Coordinates of C-alpha atoms in Angstrom, one line a residue:
M1 CA -101.5 76.8 -119.1
S2 CA -104.6 78.6 -120.6
L3 CA -104.3 76.4 -123.6
L4 CA -105.0 73.2 -121.8
N5 CA -107.8 74.8 -119.9
N6 CA -109.6 75.5 -123.3
I7 CA -109.5 71.8 -124.6
G8 CA -113.0 70.4 -125.0
S9 CA -114.1 66.7 -125.3
T10 CA -114.2 67.0 -129.0
E11 CA -110.6 68.0 -129.4
L12 CA -109.7 65.1 -127.1
I13 CA -111.6 62.5 -128.9
V14 CA -109.9 63.7 -132.1
L15 CA -106.5 63.9 -130.7
A16 CA -106.8 60.5 -129.3
L17 CA -107.9 59.0 -132.7
I18 CA -104.9 60.6 -134.2
V19 CA -102.5 59.1 -131.7
L20 CA -104.2 55.7 -132.4
V21 CA -103.9 56.1 -135.9
L22 CA -99.9 57.0 -135.7
F23 CA -99.1 54.6 -133.0
G24 CA -101.4 51.6 -133.5
G25 CA -103.5 49.8 -130.9
K26 CA -100.5 47.5 -129.9
K27 CA -98.3 50.4 -129.2
L28 CA -100.7 52.3 -127.1
P29 CA -100.4 50.9 -123.8
E30 CA -96.5 51.0 -124.1
L31 CA -96.7 54.7 -125.0
A32 CA -99.1 55.6 -122.3
R33 CA -96.8 54.0 -119.7
G34 CA -93.7 56.0 -121.0
V35 CA -95.9 59.3 -121.0
G36 CA -97.1 58.3 -117.3
D37 CA -93.4 57.5 -116.2
S38 CA -92.1 61.0 -117.5
I39 CA -94.9 62.7 -116.0
K40 CA -94.0 61.1 -112.6
E41 CA -90.1 61.7 -113.0
F42 CA -90.9 65.5 -113.9
R43 CA -93.1 66.0 -110.5
K44 CA -90.8 64.1 -108.6
A45 CA -87.6 66.4 -109.8
A46 CA -90.0 69.6 -109.3
K47 CA -90.6 68.6 -105.9
E48 CA -86.7 68.0 -105.1
T49 CA -86.0 71.3 -106.5
A50 CA -88.8 73.2 -104.7

């Protein structure tokens, strides 16, 4: 997880721009919802196994 700790604001902006170009503005909310649901399910599964 040390890689995630080293990401700065510039890298996040560049990453957001790349995602916006790849997926377009119309697909972005749907993509974000899918990522959020996946994280939620992962955390739920992690709690159940712990």
